Amino acid sequence: MDLYRWLPPEGVKIVLVLALSFLVGLEREEHKTGAEAYSFGGVRTFPLIGLIGYVLAFLSGPQLLPVALGFAVVGGFLLLSYWHKLSAAGLAGITSEMSGLTTYLVGVLVSHEQFWIAATISVASMLLLELKAALEGLTKRISGEEILTFTKFLLLTAVVLPVLPNQEFGPFQINPFRTWLIVVAVSTISYASYVIQRWTKQQGGLILAAILGGAYSSTVATVVLARRARSENHPHLFSGATLIASGMMYFRLAALLALFNRSLLMKLGLPFGVLALVAVGAGWLWSRRPDPNPAEVEREYQPKNPLELRAALLFALLFVVMLVVTHLVVEHLGKAGVYVLAGVMGVSDVDPFIMGMTQAAGSMTPVAVAAAAIAIAASSNNVAKGVYAYVLSGRQTGVLSLALLAGLALAGLVPLLWLRG
């Protein structure tokens, strides 16, 4: 760049410090213009604070003590400013003073050639300062329950996961880190669907609820739709929505295979994608067929928080049990035993079994056998959901749902024609 030829290296750093701190000061100057009471800093103060940080870091070199003392001195002046603001107004914010400390650190970072970090912090500071109204409005729209839910998500991912050992233990080669990583992945997909369902509450109708519910848990969505269908005279709408939810299950499974076993994805990615598109498309078309009751059906169902620690621990336990059971079945019963186990597990929650297959494929069992077992488990689960719909919903809706899900189950077995282990 021409700037590097015109100025010495330290001159370039000084220009960068001035530019970044001036932008922050410009934003604060604009805020100060509209304020009636005292407000700290502007287009001159913030560049001076940034230069102080730069000069102290430059003179002290690798030593951090002078930089820390300078930070304390600047913080003292900012504390006096805040005290004056409180004495004048009685109630005042401290964002300007905090942005002053941030600007000091930007100067230090530039001196140590951490240009990307310095620029990122400056941009983030300006966004936080400029988007005050939008951020404060967001706090009014997000309930305490949602904040607690996100905190649980951080607990599962950022707190528990990093401290688990990433190595195999025992004769069944149980890896605590990978076990919890699978719990986090399954919970994340469910949590994403949960958040979208909460944000789109009372919007989008039953079809959107079926799509999001299928990504959350197709079994739960089927049960909820079936129970509601008993009191609604919309057999085509509810049976079509049930098929859509089960179609979304194949998208969910493909995403999990992409995360944990690319070999299985190569075997099942295309057929699962086709099954998902066909089921969702056919379900949507079927739901548009005329029903005896022409009234529009609104969404009512709101999912439960998928990030309960108890549920996560239960899933981890089921996953470990399935790993052990799969190991024993492969060792003593062979390929046929794996297929029988897949059919049995499809009656309940298939996620632990399928996740177990992602870990067993290529080691305990051939990839083709594991892929066939996953396809069998998914089809078995579709049959089970069809039975749930038949038992829990009205007669006509139940018959239609069972027929549609049985057809999807048969279609889901087609990959077995080329999955031979």
Short mmCIF file of C-alpha atoms in Angstrom, two decimals:
data_model
loop_
_atom_site.label_atom_id
_atom_site.label_comp_id
_atom_site.label_asym_id
_atom_site.label_seq_id
_atom_site.Cartn_x
_atom_site.Cartn_y
_atom_site.Cartn_z
CA MET A 1 0.00 0.00 0.00
CA ASP A 2 1.16 3.56 -0.71
CA LEU A 3 0.50 4.52 2.91
CA TYR A 4 3.30 2.22 4.07
CA ARG A 5 5.74 3.97 1.70
CA TRP A 6 4.69 7.46 2.73
CA LEU A 7 4.74 6.90 6.49
CA PRO A 8 7.03 4.94 8.83
CA PRO A 9 5.45 1.83 10.47
CA GLU A 10 4.73 3.68 13.72
CA GLY A 11 3.15 6.52 11.76
CA VAL A 12 0.71 4.06 10.18
CA LYS A 13 -0.20 2.82 13.66
CA ILE A 14 -0.79 6.37 14.91
CA VAL A 15 -3.07 7.07 11.93
CA LEU A 16 -5.02 3.87 12.65
CA VAL A 17 -5.42 4.75 16.33
CA LEU A 18 -6.64 8.23 15.41
CA ALA A 19 -9.08 6.87 12.84
CA LEU A 20 -10.61 4.23 15.10
CA SER A 21 -10.85 6.43 18.17
CA PHE A 22 -12.16 9.36 16.12
CA LEU A 23 -15.07 7.23 14.88
CA VAL A 24 -16.03 6.34 18.45
CA GLY A 25 -15.68 9.98 19.45
CA LEU A 26 -17.81 11.05 16.50
CA GLU A 27 -20.62 8.77 17.64
CA ARG A 28 -20.37 10.10 21.20
CA GLU A 29 -20.29 13.70 19.91
CA GLU A 30 -23.55 13.09 18.08
CA HIS A 31 -25.06 11.65 21.25
CA LYS A 32 -23.81 14.60 23.30
CA THR A 33 -25.38 17.09 20.88
CA GLY A 34 -28.85 15.71 21.50
CA ALA A 35 -28.42 15.40 25.27
CA GLU A 36 -29.46 18.20 27.61
CA ALA A 37 -27.35 17.10 30.59
CA TYR A 38 -23.58 16.69 30.89
CA SER A 39 -22.08 13.99 28.69
CA PHE A 40 -18.47 12.83 28.59
CA GLY A 41 -16.16 13.00 25.60
CA GLY A 42 -16.32 13.72 21.89
CA VAL A 43 -14.23 13.92 18.72
CA ARG A 44 -11.17 15.26 20.59
CA THR A 45 -11.29 13.38 23.90
CA PHE A 46 -11.52 9.87 22.49
CA PRO A 47 -8.60 10.23 20.04
CA LEU A 48 -6.50 11.60 22.93
CA ILE A 49 -7.39 8.57 25.08
CA GLY A 50 -6.46 6.25 22.21
CA LEU A 51 -3.12 8.03 21.74
CA ILE A 52 -2.37 7.76 25.47
CA GLY A 53 -2.87 4.01 25.30
CA TYR A 54 -0.71 3.76 22.18
CA VAL A 55 2.16 5.84 23.58
CA LEU A 56 2.26 3.99 26.92
CA ALA A 57 2.29 0.63 25.15
CA PHE A 58 4.99 1.84 22.76
CA LEU A 59 7.27 3.14 25.53
CA SER A 60 6.78 0.14 27.85
CA GLY A 61 7.38 -2.48 25.17
CA PRO A 62 6.53 -5.99 26.40
CA GLN A 63 5.99 -4.81 30.00
CA LEU A 64 2.34 -4.69 31.03
CA LEU A 65 2.69 -2.83 34.34
CA PRO A 66 2.96 0.69 32.82
CA VAL A 67 -0.01 -0.06 30.56
CA ALA A 68 -2.01 -1.27 33.56
CA LEU A 69 -1.11 1.84 35.57
CA GLY A 70 -2.12 4.04 32.64
CA PHE A 71 -5.41 2.16 32.43
CA ALA A 72 -6.00 2.84 36.13
CA VAL A 73 -5.20 6.56 35.74
CA VAL A 74 -7.54 6.94 32.75
CA GLY A 75 -10.16 4.98 34.66
CA GLY A 76 -9.78 7.39 37.58
CA PHE A 77 -10.47 10.40 35.37
CA LEU A 78 -13.48 8.61 33.88
CA LEU A 79 -14.71 7.82 37.38
CA LEU A 80 -14.57 11.54 38.23
CA SER A 81 -16.57 12.24 35.06
CA TYR A 82 -19.21 9.72 36.04
CA TRP A 83 -19.39 11.11 39.58
CA HIS A 84 -19.95 14.59 38.14
CA LYS A 85 -22.65 13.21 35.83
CA LEU A 86 -24.44 11.56 38.77
CA SER A 87 -24.28 14.70 40.89
CA ALA A 88 -25.79 16.73 38.06
CA ALA A 89 -28.50 14.35 36.90
CA GLY A 90 -29.00 11.80 39.69
CA LEU A 91 -29.51 9.02 37.16
CA ALA A 92 -26.99 8.56 34.37
CA GLY A 93 -25.53 5.87 32.14
CA ILE A 94 -21.87 4.88 32.09
CA THR A 95 -21.53 3.78 28.44
CA SER A 96 -19.45 6.83 27.43
CA GLU A 97 -16.94 6.21 30.21
CA MET A 98 -16.72 2.51 29.36
CA SER A 99 -16.16 3.35 25.69
CA GLY A 100 -13.32 5.61 26.84
CA LEU A 101 -11.61 2.66 28.53
CA THR A 102 -12.20 0.58 25.40
CA THR A 103 -10.59 3.28 23.27
CA TYR A 104 -7.52 3.24 25.54
CA LEU A 105 -7.20 -0.51 24.99
CA VAL A 106 -7.58 -0.04 21.22
CA GLY A 107 -4.48 2.17 21.29
CA VAL A 108 -2.60 -0.51 23.22
CA LEU A 109 -3.66 -3.22 20.77
CA VAL A 110 -2.57 -1.20 17.75
CA SER A 111 0.84 -0.63 19.36
CA HIS A 112 1.22 -4.41 19.68
CA GLU A 113 0.14 -4.82 16.03
CA GLN A 114 -3.15 -6.50 16.88
CA PHE A 115 -4.87 -4.54 14.14
CA TRP A 116 -7.76 -6.90 13.48
CA ILE A 117 -8.70 -7.11 17.16
CA ALA A 118 -8.45 -3.33 17.56
CA ALA A 119 -10.66 -2.68 14.53
CA THR A 120 -13.19 -5.31 15.60
CA ILE A 121 -13.46 -3.89 19.12
CA SER A 122 -13.91 -0.36 17.75
CA VAL A 123 -16.65 -1.44 15.35
CA ALA A 124 -18.37 -3.48 18.06
CA SER A 125 -18.23 -0.50 20.42
CA MET A 126 -19.81 1.81 17.86
CA LEU A 127 -22.55 -0.70 17.11
CA LEU A 128 -23.36 -1.11 20.80
CA LEU A 129 -23.44 2.64 21.28
CA GLU A 130 -25.45 3.44 18.15
CA LEU A 131 -27.99 0.63 18.54
CA LYS A 132 -29.04 1.65 22.03
CA ALA A 133 -32.75 1.99 21.22
CA ALA A 134 -32.90 -1.29 19.28
CA LEU A 135 -31.06 -3.24 21.98
CA GLU A 136 -33.19 -1.81 24.78
CA GLY A 137 -36.30 -2.68 22.77
CA LEU A 138 -35.00 -6.22 22.37
CA THR A 139 -34.84 -6.66 26.14
CA LYS A 140 -38.54 -5.88 26.33
CA ARG A 141 -39.38 -8.53 23.73
CA ILE A 142 -37.26 -11.31 25.26
CA SER A 143 -38.65 -12.83 28.42
CA GLY A 144 -36.65 -14.04 31.38
CA GLU A 145 -37.59 -17.59 30.43
CA GLU A 146 -35.87 -17.21 27.05
CA ILE A 147 -32.73 -15.84 28.69
CA LEU A 148 -32.71 -18.82 31.05
CA THR A 149 -33.13 -21.19 28.11
CA PHE A 150 -30.16 -19.65 26.28
CA THR A 151 -28.13 -19.83 29.49
CA LYS A 152 -28.83 -23.57 29.62
CA PHE A 153 -27.64 -23.82 26.02
CA LEU A 154 -24.38 -22.12 26.98
CA LEU A 155 -24.08 -24.46 29.97
CA LEU A 156 -24.34 -27.51 27.72
CA THR A 157 -21.91 -26.17 25.10
CA ALA A 158 -19.42 -23.73 26.59
CA VAL A 159 -19.15 -25.04 30.17
CA VAL A 160 -19.69 -28.81 30.21
CA LEU A 161 -18.27 -29.83 26.81
CA PRO A 162 -14.73 -28.36 27.07
CA VAL A 163 -13.96 -30.06 30.41
CA LEU A 164 -14.82 -33.60 29.28
CA PRO A 165 -11.89 -35.88 28.33
CA ASN A 166 -11.59 -36.61 24.62
CA GLN A 167 -10.46 -40.24 24.88
CA GLU A 168 -11.96 -43.73 24.97
CA PHE A 169 -12.61 -45.56 28.21
CA GLY A 170 -13.49 -49.18 28.98
CA PRO A 171 -14.01 -52.20 26.72
CA PHE A 172 -16.78 -50.41 24.79
CA GLN A 173 -14.57 -47.40 23.94
CA ILE A 174 -16.89 -44.75 25.41
CA ASN A 175 -15.65 -41.23 24.66
CA PRO A 176 -17.19 -38.68 27.10
CA PHE A 177 -16.37 -35.70 24.88
CA ARG A 178 -17.92 -37.18 21.74
CA THR A 179 -20.91 -38.41 23.73
CA TRP A 180 -21.66 -34.93 25.03
CA LEU A 181 -20.85 -33.40 21.63
CA ILE A 182 -23.63 -35.53 20.15
CA VAL A 183 -25.97 -34.37 22.93
CA VAL A 184 -25.08 -30.77 22.09
CA ALA A 185 -25.63 -31.30 18.35
CA VAL A 186 -29.06 -32.89 18.78
CA SER A 187 -30.04 -30.25 21.34
CA THR A 188 -28.84 -27.44 19.06
CA ILE A 189 -31.05 -28.55 16.17
CA SER A 190 -34.03 -28.85 18.51
CA TYR A 191 -33.18 -25.51 20.13
CA ALA A 192 -33.01 -23.74 16.76
CA SER A 193 -36.47 -25.05 15.91
CA TYR A 194 -37.69 -24.11 19.38
CA VAL A 195 -36.47 -20.52 19.02
CA ILE A 196 -38.06 -20.11 15.58
CA GLN A 197 -41.35 -21.50 16.87
CA ARG A 198 -41.29 -19.04 19.76
CA TRP A 199 -40.49 -16.10 17.47
CA THR A 200 -43.23 -17.06 14.99
CA LYS A 201 -45.83 -17.68 17.68
CA GLN A 202 -49.39 -17.45 16.30
CA GLN A 203 -47.98 -16.91 12.79
CA GLY A 204 -47.73 -19.17 9.76
CA GLY A 205 -50.56 -21.55 10.57
CA LEU A 206 -50.47 -25.30 11.05
CA ILE A 207 -48.11 -26.08 8.15
CA LEU A 208 -45.31 -23.94 9.57
CA ALA A 209 -45.91 -25.54 12.95
CA ALA A 210 -45.53 -28.98 11.34
CA ILE A 211 -42.28 -27.99 9.59
CA LEU A 212 -40.71 -26.56 12.73
CA GLY A 213 -42.15 -29.29 14.91
CA GLY A 214 -40.67 -31.96 12.65
CA ALA A 215 -37.24 -30.37 12.98
CA TYR A 216 -37.76 -30.25 16.76
CA SER A 217 -39.14 -33.81 17.13
CA SER A 218 -41.38 -35.46 14.55
CA THR A 219 -42.73 -37.88 17.16
CA VAL A 220 -43.77 -35.08 19.50
CA ALA A 221 -45.24 -33.12 16.58
CA THR A 222 -47.25 -36.18 15.46
CA VAL A 223 -48.70 -36.74 18.94
CA VAL A 224 -49.64 -33.06 19.31
CA LEU A 225 -51.25 -32.92 15.86
CA ALA A 226 -53.15 -36.15 16.47
CA ARG A 227 -54.59 -35.00 19.78
CA ARG A 228 -55.72 -31.72 18.31
CA ALA A 229 -57.16 -33.40 15.21
CA ARG A 230 -59.63 -35.26 17.44
CA SER A 231 -61.49 -31.97 18.07
CA GLU A 232 -61.05 -30.56 14.54
CA ASN A 233 -62.84 -31.71 11.41
CA HIS A 234 -59.85 -31.21 9.08
CA PRO A 235 -58.64 -34.73 8.19
CA HIS A 236 -56.66 -33.73 5.09
CA LEU A 237 -55.01 -30.76 6.78
CA PHE A 238 -53.89 -32.65 9.86
CA SER A 239 -52.81 -35.84 8.07
CA GLY A 240 -50.86 -33.74 5.55
CA ALA A 241 -49.21 -31.77 8.36
CA THR A 242 -48.27 -35.06 10.06
CA LEU A 243 -46.59 -36.25 6.85
CA ILE A 244 -44.70 -32.92 6.62
CA ALA A 245 -43.40 -33.32 10.19
CA SER A 246 -42.08 -36.81 9.39
CA GLY A 247 -40.51 -35.53 6.17
CA MET A 248 -38.60 -32.96 8.21
CA MET A 249 -37.20 -35.84 10.28
CA TYR A 250 -35.13 -36.90 7.25
CA PHE A 251 -33.66 -33.40 6.93
CA ARG A 252 -32.80 -33.55 10.65
CA LEU A 253 -31.13 -36.95 10.29
CA ALA A 254 -29.14 -35.82 7.24
CA ALA A 255 -27.84 -32.83 9.19
CA LEU A 256 -26.71 -35.06 12.07
CA LEU A 257 -25.01 -37.50 9.66
CA ALA A 258 -23.19 -34.56 8.05
CA LEU A 259 -21.83 -33.57 11.44
CA PHE A 260 -20.72 -36.97 12.72
CA ASN A 261 -20.13 -39.41 9.88
CA ARG A 262 -19.51 -38.25 6.33
CA SER A 263 -19.36 -41.86 5.08
CA LEU A 264 -22.95 -42.41 6.20
CA LEU A 265 -23.92 -39.10 4.64
CA MET A 266 -22.52 -40.26 1.31
CA LYS A 267 -24.73 -43.35 1.57
CA LEU A 268 -27.90 -41.73 2.87
CA GLY A 269 -27.68 -38.01 2.11
CA LEU A 270 -29.30 -38.15 -1.33
CA PRO A 271 -32.10 -40.64 -0.50
CA PHE A 272 -32.89 -38.84 2.75
CA GLY A 273 -33.00 -35.50 0.94
CA VAL A 274 -35.33 -36.92 -1.70
CA LEU A 275 -37.56 -38.53 0.95
CA ALA A 276 -37.75 -35.25 2.85
CA LEU A 277 -38.66 -33.20 -0.22
CA VAL A 278 -41.23 -35.72 -1.43
CA ALA A 279 -42.84 -36.04 2.02
CA VAL A 280 -42.99 -32.29 2.63
CA GLY A 281 -44.27 -31.57 -0.87
CA ALA A 282 -46.83 -34.37 -0.84
CA GLY A 283 -47.96 -33.41 2.67
CA TRP A 284 -48.46 -29.80 1.62
CA LEU A 285 -50.46 -30.78 -1.46
CA TRP A 286 -52.53 -33.26 0.57
CA SER A 287 -53.23 -30.64 3.25
CA ARG A 288 -54.75 -28.36 0.61
CA ARG A 289 -57.46 -30.83 -0.29
CA PRO A 290 -60.90 -29.60 0.81
CA ASP A 291 -62.10 -30.64 4.26
CA PRO A 292 -65.66 -30.76 5.67
CA ASN A 293 -64.91 -27.74 7.87
CA PRO A 294 -63.58 -24.84 5.75
CA ALA A 295 -62.56 -22.71 8.76
CA GLU A 296 -58.87 -21.92 9.06
CA VAL A 297 -56.95 -23.71 11.82
CA GLU A 298 -54.57 -21.60 13.91
CA ARG A 299 -51.42 -22.69 15.68
CA GLU A 300 -51.73 -23.55 19.34
CA TYR A 301 -48.80 -25.78 20.16
CA GLN A 302 -45.69 -24.28 21.75
CA PRO A 303 -42.77 -26.67 22.28
CA LYS A 304 -41.11 -27.33 25.59
CA ASN A 305 -37.58 -26.20 26.28
CA PRO A 306 -35.30 -28.87 24.72
CA LEU A 307 -32.31 -27.81 26.81
CA GLU A 308 -33.33 -29.13 30.21
CA LEU A 309 -30.23 -30.59 31.84
CA ARG A 310 -32.20 -33.65 32.96
CA ALA A 311 -33.26 -34.35 29.36
CA ALA A 312 -29.68 -33.91 28.15
CA LEU A 313 -28.36 -36.35 30.77
CA LEU A 314 -31.08 -38.84 29.84
CA PHE A 315 -30.16 -38.59 26.16
CA ALA A 316 -26.46 -39.08 27.01
CA LEU A 317 -27.35 -42.16 29.07
CA LEU A 318 -29.49 -43.60 26.27
CA PHE A 319 -26.71 -42.94 23.77
CA VAL A 320 -24.15 -44.78 25.91
CA VAL A 321 -26.59 -47.67 26.43
CA MET A 322 -27.16 -47.89 22.68
CA LEU A 323 -23.41 -47.96 22.03
CA VAL A 324 -23.01 -50.84 24.45
CA VAL A 325 -26.06 -52.72 23.11
CA THR A 326 -24.93 -52.19 19.52
CA HIS A 327 -21.47 -53.49 20.35
CA LEU A 328 -22.93 -56.62 21.94
CA VAL A 329 -25.40 -57.19 19.10
CA VAL A 330 -22.71 -56.84 16.43
CA GLU A 331 -20.42 -59.18 18.34
CA HIS A 332 -22.96 -61.92 19.08
CA LEU A 333 -25.78 -61.55 16.53
CA GLY A 334 -24.12 -59.96 13.53
CA LYS A 335 -25.79 -57.97 10.75
CA ALA A 336 -29.24 -59.48 11.22
CA GLY A 337 -29.20 -58.55 14.90
CA VAL A 338 -28.38 -54.93 14.05
CA TYR A 339 -31.35 -54.76 11.67
CA VAL A 340 -33.71 -56.25 14.27
CA LEU A 341 -32.43 -53.78 16.86
CA ALA A 342 -33.02 -50.92 14.41
CA GLY A 343 -36.61 -52.00 13.86
CA VAL A 344 -37.25 -52.24 17.60
CA MET A 345 -35.63 -48.88 18.42
CA GLY A 346 -37.71 -47.12 15.78
CA VAL A 347 -40.76 -47.54 18.01
CA SER A 348 -39.28 -45.06 20.50
CA ASP A 349 -36.86 -42.15 20.12
CA VAL A 350 -34.57 -43.01 17.20
CA ASP A 351 -31.97 -40.30 17.84
CA PRO A 352 -29.84 -42.24 20.40
CA PHE A 353 -29.76 -45.33 18.16
CA ILE A 354 -28.93 -43.38 15.00
CA MET A 355 -26.24 -41.41 16.78
CA GLY A 356 -24.84 -44.68 18.07
CA MET A 357 -24.70 -45.91 14.47
CA THR A 358 -22.70 -42.83 13.46
CA GLN A 359 -20.05 -43.88 15.98
CA ALA A 360 -20.18 -47.60 15.20
CA ALA A 361 -20.05 -47.25 11.40
CA GLY A 362 -16.62 -48.05 10.04
CA SER A 363 -15.35 -49.51 13.31
CA MET A 364 -17.74 -51.97 15.00
CA THR A 365 -19.92 -52.45 11.90
CA PRO A 366 -19.52 -51.80 8.16
CA VAL A 367 -20.76 -48.45 6.90
CA ALA A 368 -23.32 -50.09 4.60
CA VAL A 369 -24.80 -52.08 7.49
CA ALA A 370 -25.00 -48.98 9.69
CA ALA A 371 -26.66 -47.02 6.85
CA ALA A 372 -29.21 -49.77 6.31
CA ALA A 373 -29.91 -49.90 10.04
CA ILE A 374 -30.54 -46.14 10.11
CA ALA A 375 -32.96 -46.41 7.19
CA ILE A 376 -34.80 -49.26 8.94
CA ALA A 377 -35.00 -47.33 12.22
CA ALA A 378 -36.41 -44.25 10.45
CA SER A 379 -39.04 -46.33 8.63
CA SER A 380 -39.95 -48.16 11.83
CA ASN A 381 -40.37 -44.80 13.54
CA ASN A 382 -42.70 -43.63 10.77
CA VAL A 383 -44.87 -46.72 11.27
CA ALA A 384 -44.94 -46.08 15.02
CA LYS A 385 -45.98 -42.46 14.44
CA GLY A 386 -48.71 -43.65 12.11
CA VAL A 387 -50.05 -45.87 14.88
CA TYR A 388 -49.90 -42.97 17.35
CA ALA A 389 -51.88 -40.80 14.93
CA TYR A 390 -54.43 -43.54 14.35
CA VAL A 391 -55.00 -44.11 18.07
CA LEU A 392 -54.98 -40.48 19.24
CA SER A 393 -56.81 -38.62 16.47
CA GLY A 394 -60.28 -38.91 14.94
CA ARG A 395 -61.07 -41.95 12.80
CA GLN A 396 -60.75 -40.36 9.35
CA THR A 397 -57.66 -38.34 10.23
CA GLY A 398 -56.10 -41.38 11.89
CA VAL A 399 -56.67 -43.62 8.87
CA LEU A 400 -55.25 -41.03 6.47
CA SER A 401 -52.22 -40.33 8.71
CA LEU A 402 -51.48 -44.04 9.12
CA ALA A 403 -51.72 -44.62 5.37
CA LEU A 404 -49.48 -41.67 4.52
CA LEU A 405 -46.83 -42.55 7.11
CA ALA A 406 -46.90 -46.22 6.12
CA GLY A 407 -46.25 -45.15 2.53
CA LEU A 408 -43.35 -42.97 3.69
CA ALA A 409 -42.01 -45.92 5.71
CA LEU A 410 -42.06 -48.17 2.62
CA ALA A 411 -40.36 -45.47 0.56
CA GLY A 412 -37.74 -45.14 3.30
CA LEU A 413 -36.79 -48.81 2.80
CA VAL A 414 -35.94 -48.33 -0.89
CA PRO A 415 -32.27 -47.46 -0.08
CA LEU A 416 -31.92 -51.03 1.25
CA LEU A 417 -31.84 -52.19 -2.38
CA TRP A 418 -28.28 -50.87 -2.74
CA LEU A 419 -27.15 -50.77 0.90
CA ARG A 420 -25.69 -54.26 1.18
CA GLY A 421 -23.09 -54.92 3.84
#
